[in-house]
Coordinates of C-alpha atoms in Angstrom, one line a residue:
Chain Y
M102 CA 79.7 99.3 -40.3
Q103 CA 81.4 100.8 -43.3
I104 CA 83.5 104.0 -42.8
K105 CA 85.6 106.2 -45.0
L106 CA 88.3 108.5 -43.7
W107 CA 91.6 110.1 -44.7
I108 CA 94.7 109.2 -42.7
N109 CA 97.5 111.7 -43.5
G110 CA 95.9 112.4 -46.9
K111 CA 95.3 108.8 -47.8
M112 CA 91.7 107.5 -48.2
V113 CA 90.9 104.4 -46.2
T114 CA 87.6 102.6 -46.5
E115 CA 86.9 99.8 -44.1
D116 CA 84.3 97.8 -42.1
V117 CA 84.7 98.5 -38.4
A118 CA 83.0 97.4 -35.1
A119 CA 80.8 100.1 -33.5
D120 CA 83.1 100.4 -30.5
T121 CA 86.5 100.6 -32.4
L122 CA 88.4 103.5 -31.0
L123 CA 90.3 105.8 -33.3
I124 CA 93.6 105.0 -31.6
D125 CA 93.3 101.3 -32.4
F126 CA 92.2 101.9 -36.0
L127 CA 95.2 104.2 -36.6
R128 CA 97.7 101.8 -35.1
A129 CA 96.3 99.0 -37.2
H130 CA 97.0 101.2 -40.2
G131 CA 100.6 101.7 -39.3
C132 CA 100.5 105.0 -37.3
L133 CA 102.6 103.7 -34.4
S134 CA 103.4 107.1 -33.1
V135 CA 99.9 107.1 -31.6
K136 CA 100.2 105.4 -28.2
R137 CA 98.1 104.7 -25.1
G138 CA 99.7 106.2 -22.0
C139 CA 97.0 106.3 -19.4
E140 CA 93.6 105.0 -20.4
T141 CA 91.9 107.8 -18.4
S142 CA 91.9 110.5 -21.2
N143 CA 94.5 112.5 -19.3
C144 CA 98.0 112.1 -20.7
G145 CA 97.8 113.5 -24.2
L146 CA 100.0 110.8 -25.7
C147 CA 97.4 109.6 -28.2
T148 CA 96.9 113.2 -29.6
V149 CA 96.0 113.3 -33.3
F150 CA 94.3 116.0 -35.4
V151 CA 90.7 115.5 -36.6
E152 CA 89.9 118.2 -39.2
D153 CA 93.0 120.0 -37.9
K154 CA 91.9 120.1 -34.3
P155 CA 93.9 118.2 -31.6
V156 CA 91.8 115.4 -30.0
L157 CA 92.4 112.3 -27.8
S158 CA 92.2 109.4 -30.2
C159 CA 91.9 107.0 -27.2
S160 CA 88.5 108.5 -26.4
M161 CA 86.9 108.8 -29.8
L162 CA 85.0 106.2 -31.8
V163 CA 86.4 105.8 -35.3
A164 CA 82.7 105.8 -36.4
R165 CA 82.6 109.4 -35.5
V166 CA 85.5 110.2 -37.8
N167 CA 83.6 108.9 -40.8
G168 CA 84.2 111.3 -43.8
K169 CA 86.8 113.3 -41.9
K170 CA 90.5 114.0 -42.2
V171 CA 92.9 112.6 -39.6
T172 CA 96.5 113.7 -39.2
T173 CA 99.0 111.8 -37.1
L174 CA 102.7 112.6 -36.4
E175 CA 103.6 110.4 -39.4
G176 CA 101.9 113.0 -41.6
L177 CA 103.8 115.9 -40.1
Q178 CA 107.3 114.6 -40.4
E179 CA 108.9 117.9 -41.7
E180 CA 107.3 120.1 -39.1
A181 CA 107.9 117.5 -36.3
E182 CA 111.6 117.1 -37.2
D183 CA 112.1 120.9 -37.3
F184 CA 110.6 121.5 -33.9
G185 CA 111.8 118.2 -32.4
A186 CA 115.4 119.2 -32.9
F187 CA 114.9 122.2 -30.6
I188 CA 113.5 120.0 -27.9
A189 CA 116.4 117.5 -28.3
D190 CA 118.9 120.4 -28.1
Q191 CA 117.6 121.3 -24.7
G192 CA 117.8 117.7 -23.5
A193 CA 114.2 118.2 -22.6
E194 CA 113.1 114.6 -22.5
Q195 CA 114.7 111.6 -21.0
C196 CA 112.7 108.5 -22.1
G197 CA 110.9 110.2 -25.0
F198 CA 107.7 108.2 -24.6
C199 CA 105.5 111.4 -24.3
N200 CA 107.2 113.0 -27.3
P201 CA 104.7 112.2 -30.1
G202 CA 101.7 113.6 -28.3
F203 CA 103.6 116.6 -27.1
I204 CA 104.9 117.4 -30.6
M205 CA 101.4 117.1 -32.1
N206 CA 99.9 119.4 -29.5
A207 CA 102.7 121.9 -29.7
I208 CA 102.2 122.0 -33.5
A209 CA 98.5 122.6 -32.9
M210 CA 99.5 125.5 -30.6
F211 CA 101.9 127.1 -33.1
R212 CA 99.1 127.1 -35.7
E213 CA 96.5 128.5 -33.4
N214 CA 98.7 131.0 -31.6
P215 CA 102.0 131.7 -33.3
D216 CA 103.3 134.0 -30.6
P217 CA 102.2 132.5 -27.2
S218 CA 103.3 133.8 -23.8
D219 CA 104.8 131.5 -21.3
E220 CA 101.5 131.2 -19.5
E221 CA 99.7 130.4 -22.8
I222 CA 102.2 127.7 -23.6
K223 CA 101.7 126.1 -20.2
Q224 CA 97.9 126.3 -20.6
Y225 CA 97.9 124.9 -24.1
L226 CA 100.2 122.0 -23.2
A227 CA 98.7 121.2 -19.8
G228 CA 97.1 118.1 -21.2
N229 CA 100.4 116.5 -22.2
L230 CA 102.0 114.7 -19.3
C231 CA 105.7 114.0 -19.0
R232 CA 106.9 111.8 -16.1
C233 CA 110.6 112.3 -16.5
S234 CA 110.9 116.1 -16.6
G235 CA 109.6 119.2 -14.9
Y236 CA 108.6 120.6 -18.3
E237 CA 111.3 123.3 -18.0
G238 CA 113.3 121.9 -20.9
Q239 CA 110.3 121.6 -23.1
L240 CA 109.4 125.2 -22.4
R241 CA 112.9 126.3 -23.2
G242 CA 112.8 124.3 -26.4
I243 CA 109.5 125.8 -27.5
K244 CA 110.8 129.3 -26.8
A245 CA 114.0 128.7 -28.7
Y246 CA 112.0 127.3 -31.7
L247 CA 109.7 130.3 -31.7
S248 CA 112.6 132.8 -31.5
F249 CA 114.4 131.0 -34.3
K250 CA 111.3 131.1 -36.5
K251 CA 110.8 134.8 -35.7
E252 CA 114.4 135.7 -36.5
N253 CA 114.2 133.8 -39.8
G254 CA 110.9 135.3 -40.7
G255 CA 109.4 131.8 -40.8
V256 CA 105.8 131.1 -40.2
C257 CA 105.2 128.5 -37.6
Chain R
M166 CA 85.6 98.4 -20.3
L167 CA 83.0 100.0 -22.5
T168 CA 81.5 97.9 -25.3
I169 CA 79.1 99.2 -27.9
N170 CA 77.0 96.9 -30.0
Q171 CA 75.6 99.4 -32.5
Y172 CA 76.3 103.0 -33.5
V173 CA 73.6 105.2 -34.9
K174 CA 74.0 108.8 -36.1
A175 CA 70.5 110.2 -35.3
E176 CA 68.7 111.9 -38.2
S177 CA 66.3 113.7 -36.0
L178 CA 65.8 114.5 -32.3
Q179 CA 62.7 112.4 -32.3
Q180 CA 64.7 109.3 -33.5
A181 CA 67.3 110.0 -30.9
Y182 CA 64.7 110.3 -28.2
E183 CA 63.0 107.1 -29.2
L184 CA 66.2 105.2 -29.3
N185 CA 67.2 106.6 -25.9
Q186 CA 64.1 105.1 -24.2
K187 CA 65.7 101.6 -24.2
K188 CA 67.6 101.1 -21.0
N189 CA 70.9 99.9 -22.4
N190 CA 71.1 102.6 -25.1
V191 CA 73.0 105.8 -24.5
I192 CA 73.4 109.2 -26.0
L193 CA 77.0 110.0 -26.8
G194 CA 78.4 113.3 -25.6
G195 CA 82.1 113.6 -25.9
M196 CA 82.3 110.0 -24.6
L197 CA 85.0 110.8 -22.2
W198 CA 83.3 109.9 -18.9
L199 CA 81.3 107.1 -20.6
K200 CA 84.5 105.5 -21.8
M201 CA 85.8 105.2 -18.2
Q202 CA 82.8 103.0 -17.2
K203 CA 82.4 99.3 -17.3
K204 CA 79.3 99.2 -19.4
S205 CA 77.7 97.2 -22.2
V206 CA 75.9 99.7 -24.5
G207 CA 73.3 98.4 -26.9
T208 CA 73.0 101.4 -29.2
A209 CA 75.2 104.4 -29.0
I210 CA 73.3 107.4 -30.3
D211 CA 75.3 110.2 -31.9
L212 CA 73.7 113.7 -32.2
S213 CA 76.6 115.0 -34.3
D214 CA 74.5 115.5 -37.5
L215 CA 71.8 117.5 -35.9
G216 CA 73.5 120.9 -36.0
L217 CA 73.8 121.1 -32.3
D218 CA 77.6 121.9 -32.3
K219 CA 77.1 125.6 -32.6
I220 CA 76.7 128.5 -30.3
E221 CA 73.9 130.6 -31.8
E222 CA 73.1 134.1 -30.8
T223 CA 69.6 135.5 -30.8
E224 CA 68.4 139.0 -29.9
D225 CA 68.2 138.1 -26.2
S226 CA 70.1 134.9 -25.7
Y227 CA 73.0 132.6 -26.5
L228 CA 71.9 129.1 -27.4
L229 CA 74.5 126.4 -26.7
G230 CA 73.7 123.2 -28.7
A231 CA 74.2 120.0 -26.7
M232 CA 77.2 119.1 -29.0
V233 CA 79.1 122.3 -28.5
T234 CA 82.6 121.4 -27.3
L235 CA 84.0 122.9 -24.1
R236 CA 86.8 124.4 -26.1
S237 CA 84.3 126.2 -28.4
L238 CA 82.6 127.6 -25.3
E239 CA 85.9 128.5 -23.7
L240 CA 86.9 130.6 -26.8
H241 CA 83.5 132.3 -27.3
K242 CA 84.1 136.0 -27.4
G243 CA 80.5 137.2 -26.6
L244 CA 80.0 134.9 -23.7
N245 CA 83.4 135.7 -22.2
S246 CA 82.8 139.4 -22.6
M247 CA 79.5 139.2 -20.9
T248 CA 80.9 137.1 -18.0
N249 CA 84.2 138.9 -17.2
N250 CA 85.9 135.8 -18.7
A251 CA 84.4 133.5 -16.1
V252 CA 83.5 131.1 -18.9
A253 CA 87.1 130.6 -19.9
E254 CA 88.3 130.5 -16.3
S255 CA 85.9 127.7 -15.5
L256 CA 86.9 125.6 -18.4
K257 CA 90.6 126.1 -18.9
H258 CA 91.6 123.9 -16.0
I259 CA 89.8 120.8 -17.3
V260 CA 92.4 118.3 -18.4
G261 CA 93.8 119.7 -21.7
I262 CA 92.9 121.3 -25.0
Q263 CA 92.6 117.8 -26.7
F264 CA 90.1 116.7 -24.0
R265 CA 88.1 119.9 -24.3
N266 CA 87.9 119.6 -28.1
L267 CA 85.9 116.4 -27.5
A268 CA 84.0 117.0 -24.2
T269 CA 80.5 118.5 -24.9
V270 CA 78.3 120.9 -23.0
G271 CA 75.4 118.4 -23.3
G272 CA 77.4 115.6 -21.8
S273 CA 78.8 117.7 -19.0
I274 CA 75.4 119.1 -18.0
F275 CA 73.2 116.1 -18.5
G276 CA 75.5 114.0 -16.3
R277 CA 75.1 116.6 -13.5
Y278 CA 78.4 115.3 -12.2
G279 CA 79.5 116.2 -8.7
F280 CA 82.9 117.3 -10.1
S281 CA 81.5 119.6 -12.8
D282 CA 83.0 123.0 -13.4
V283 CA 80.6 123.6 -16.2
L284 CA 77.5 122.9 -14.1
T285 CA 78.8 125.3 -11.4
L286 CA 79.3 128.1 -13.9
L287 CA 76.0 127.7 -15.8
M288 CA 74.1 127.7 -12.6
A289 CA 75.6 131.0 -11.6
L290 CA 74.7 132.4 -15.0
N291 CA 71.1 131.4 -14.3
A292 CA 71.0 129.3 -17.5
Q293 CA 68.1 127.2 -18.7
V294 CA 68.1 123.8 -20.2
E295 CA 66.0 122.8 -23.1
L296 CA 64.9 119.1 -22.9
Y297 CA 63.2 117.4 -25.8
Q298 CA 60.3 116.1 -23.8
K299 CA 60.0 118.4 -20.7
G300 CA 60.7 121.6 -22.5
I301 CA 62.7 124.5 -20.9
V302 CA 63.6 124.3 -17.2
S303 CA 66.0 126.3 -15.2
I304 CA 69.4 124.7 -14.7
E305 CA 69.0 125.0 -11.0
E306 CA 65.8 122.9 -11.1
F307 CA 67.5 120.5 -13.6
S308 CA 70.5 120.1 -11.3
K309 CA 68.1 118.6 -8.7
M310 CA 66.1 116.3 -11.0
P311 CA 66.8 112.6 -11.1
Y312 CA 68.3 111.0 -14.2
D313 CA 65.8 110.0 -16.9
N314 CA 65.7 109.2 -20.6
D315 CA 64.9 112.7 -21.8
L316 CA 67.2 114.4 -24.3
L317 CA 69.1 117.6 -23.6
V318 CA 68.9 119.7 -26.7
R319 CA 70.5 123.0 -25.8
V320 CA 71.4 125.3 -22.9
I321 CA 70.1 128.8 -23.0
I322 CA 71.9 131.8 -21.5
K323 CA 70.0 135.1 -21.4
K324 CA 72.0 138.1 -22.4
Q325 CA 72.0 140.6 -19.6
E326 CA 74.3 142.8 -17.6
M327 CA 76.1 140.8 -15.0
K328 CA 79.2 140.5 -12.9
V329 CA 80.6 137.0 -12.5
A330 CA 83.6 135.5 -10.8
Y331 CA 84.7 131.9 -11.0
L332 CA 87.3 130.1 -8.8
S333 CA 88.2 126.5 -8.3
Q334 CA 90.6 124.7 -6.0
R335 CA 92.6 121.7 -7.4
N336 CA 95.1 119.5 -5.6
T337 CA 97.1 119.4 -8.8
K338 CA 96.8 121.1 -12.2
T339 CA 94.3 119.5 -14.6
D340 CA 92.8 117.2 -11.9
F341 CA 89.2 117.2 -10.9
P342 CA 88.4 120.2 -8.6
V343 CA 88.3 119.8 -4.9
L344 CA 85.8 122.6 -4.8
T345 CA 84.3 125.0 -7.3
C346 CA 82.7 128.4 -6.6
A347 CA 80.9 130.8 -9.0
I348 CA 79.3 134.0 -7.9
S349 CA 77.2 136.2 -10.0
N350 CA 75.3 139.5 -9.5
M351 CA 72.4 140.0 -11.9
E352 CA 70.1 142.9 -11.3
G353 CA 71.2 143.0 -7.6
T354 CA 70.6 139.3 -7.0
Y355 CA 73.7 137.4 -5.8
R356 CA 73.9 133.7 -6.8
C357 CA 76.6 131.7 -5.0
V358 CA 77.1 128.3 -6.6
I359 CA 79.3 125.7 -4.9
G360 CA 80.2 122.6 -6.8
A361 CA 82.5 119.6 -6.5
R362 CA 81.3 119.3 -2.9
P363 CA 81.7 116.5 -4.1
K364 CA 77.9 116.2 -4.7
R365 CA 76.1 118.1 -7.4
A366 CA 76.5 121.8 -7.4
V367 CA 74.1 123.8 -5.3
C368 CA 73.0 127.5 -5.5
L369 CA 72.8 129.6 -2.4
Y370 CA 71.4 133.1 -2.1
D371 CA 72.0 136.1 0.1
N372 CA 68.9 135.4 2.3
N373 CA 70.2 137.5 5.2
D374 CA 71.0 140.6 3.1
I375 CA 74.7 140.4 4.1
L376 CA 75.6 142.1 0.8
K377 CA 72.8 144.6 0.6
D378 CA 75.2 147.5 1.1
G379 CA 77.7 146.2 -1.4
I380 CA 80.9 144.1 -1.2
T381 CA 83.5 145.2 1.3
P382 CA 86.3 143.1 2.8
E383 CA 84.0 142.8 5.9
S384 CA 80.8 141.8 4.1
A385 CA 82.7 139.4 1.8
E386 CA 84.2 137.7 4.9
K387 CA 80.8 137.5 6.6
F388 CA 79.1 136.1 3.4
G389 CA 81.9 133.5 3.2
E390 CA 81.2 132.5 6.8
Y391 CA 77.5 132.3 6.0
I392 CA 78.1 130.0 3.0
K393 CA 80.5 127.8 5.1
S394 CA 77.7 127.5 7.7
Q395 CA 75.1 126.5 5.1
I396 CA 76.9 124.3 2.7
I397 CA 76.7 120.5 2.9
T398 CA 79.9 118.9 1.8
G399 CA 81.3 115.3 1.7
S400 CA 84.5 113.5 1.8
N401 CA 86.3 111.6 -1.0
M402 CA 89.9 110.7 -2.0
R403 CA 90.6 114.3 -2.8
A404 CA 89.5 116.1 0.3
S405 CA 87.5 115.8 3.5
E406 CA 84.1 117.2 4.3
E407 CA 85.7 119.6 6.8
Y408 CA 88.4 120.9 4.4
R409 CA 85.7 121.5 1.7
K410 CA 83.7 123.5 4.2
V411 CA 86.6 125.7 5.0
L412 CA 87.4 126.1 1.3
S413 CA 83.8 127.1 0.5
G414 CA 84.1 130.1 2.9
V415 CA 87.5 131.1 1.5
L416 CA 86.6 130.7 -2.2
T417 CA 83.3 132.6 -1.6
K418 CA 85.1 135.5 0.0
R419 CA 87.8 135.6 -2.7
A420 CA 85.2 135.3 -5.5
L421 CA 83.2 138.2 -4.0
L422 CA 86.3 140.4 -3.9
K423 CA 87.1 139.5 -7.4
L424 CA 83.5 140.2 -8.4
K425 CA 83.8 143.6 -6.8
D426 CA 86.6 144.6 -9.2
C427 CA 84.8 143.3 -12.3
E428 CA 83.6 145.8 -14.9
V429 CA 80.0 145.4 -16.1
T430 CA 80.7 144.7 -19.7
S431 CA 78.0 145.1 -22.3
Y432 CA 76.5 141.9 -23.5
A433 CA 76.1 143.5 -26.8
D434 CA 79.9 143.6 -27.3

């Protein structure tokens, strides 16, 4: 079937099989930040935005995204670098494998709730699993980033 | 692995219903549970274009379209206000935001999954289910019906004054629940719904009038013991039958004490 969608602002038209998953389509189009971590819709590593909402691309048919706008980490480089530096400063991650999904969902959180409490941060990011850390470094990194933004009058 | 031969975006409920009569065709909800199965689907039927992704409000009800995501339901101000935030409490522990942006009310309810937080909650709210062929049935009745090829169109929640409390026990955050418990009081009738038994959720009532003089620590304890004695549980990899029985008493007692402190908030808010 023929579909048309926008990947990071670029229009793509293609023939796809009915059961092609969004993750595979995106990887075939060069978005290699989108990865499979679990195959059980639990780890959050494959997080992308569809119409600006974070979803699991491993569990969504690309056919369902026909006519829609998809954003991956490749399309959010500036925001991701900005925030990622705060995570790195805390030495939050060890292997870094979970990082793309985590950054995507954190950006979604900053947009939806620019001033989250610790509990709200934990709730929002509960679907992003990290097997190296205990999430403390990430929490510190997020709080440091939010404080920096607040002090500098920036909008997250 | 799931394979799908054909994908059809239904143009009407009638078309979706007709396609769904063939055994190897399937209605897509959020596709999250479906994707976990080893299954060869002939035609996957998508209801996304039928306007069922909205929560509509009428004078006396909230109408939840089958394609409303769990995240939309979780964030709904009117429903949370009416239910002492039990709606959000029942949903926020389900995997993560990205998952709940995909999972649908229709998929969660039609499956009548033994692990379902959503079914537990909606049974306590005395909701109704609108089926394309059979019409409107109570969700309690629907929870006992066998699977068929009907189409779930929407879930109806009547606006009324109520007190609701929801609790679940999980071995680890974001995992399936080991047990769920939702208790409501509507016009003096207590509904105690226990889910993740791990069988389908079941609704129990205060048949012995244990709570007729209100909720006190003693009556809550006694009602918890009553639920524990009545509930049928089972074992699986998450917990044993016996553990679930004990939990049912404890969660029932705690939910009642939580319910006692709830304010009755106006459904008109």
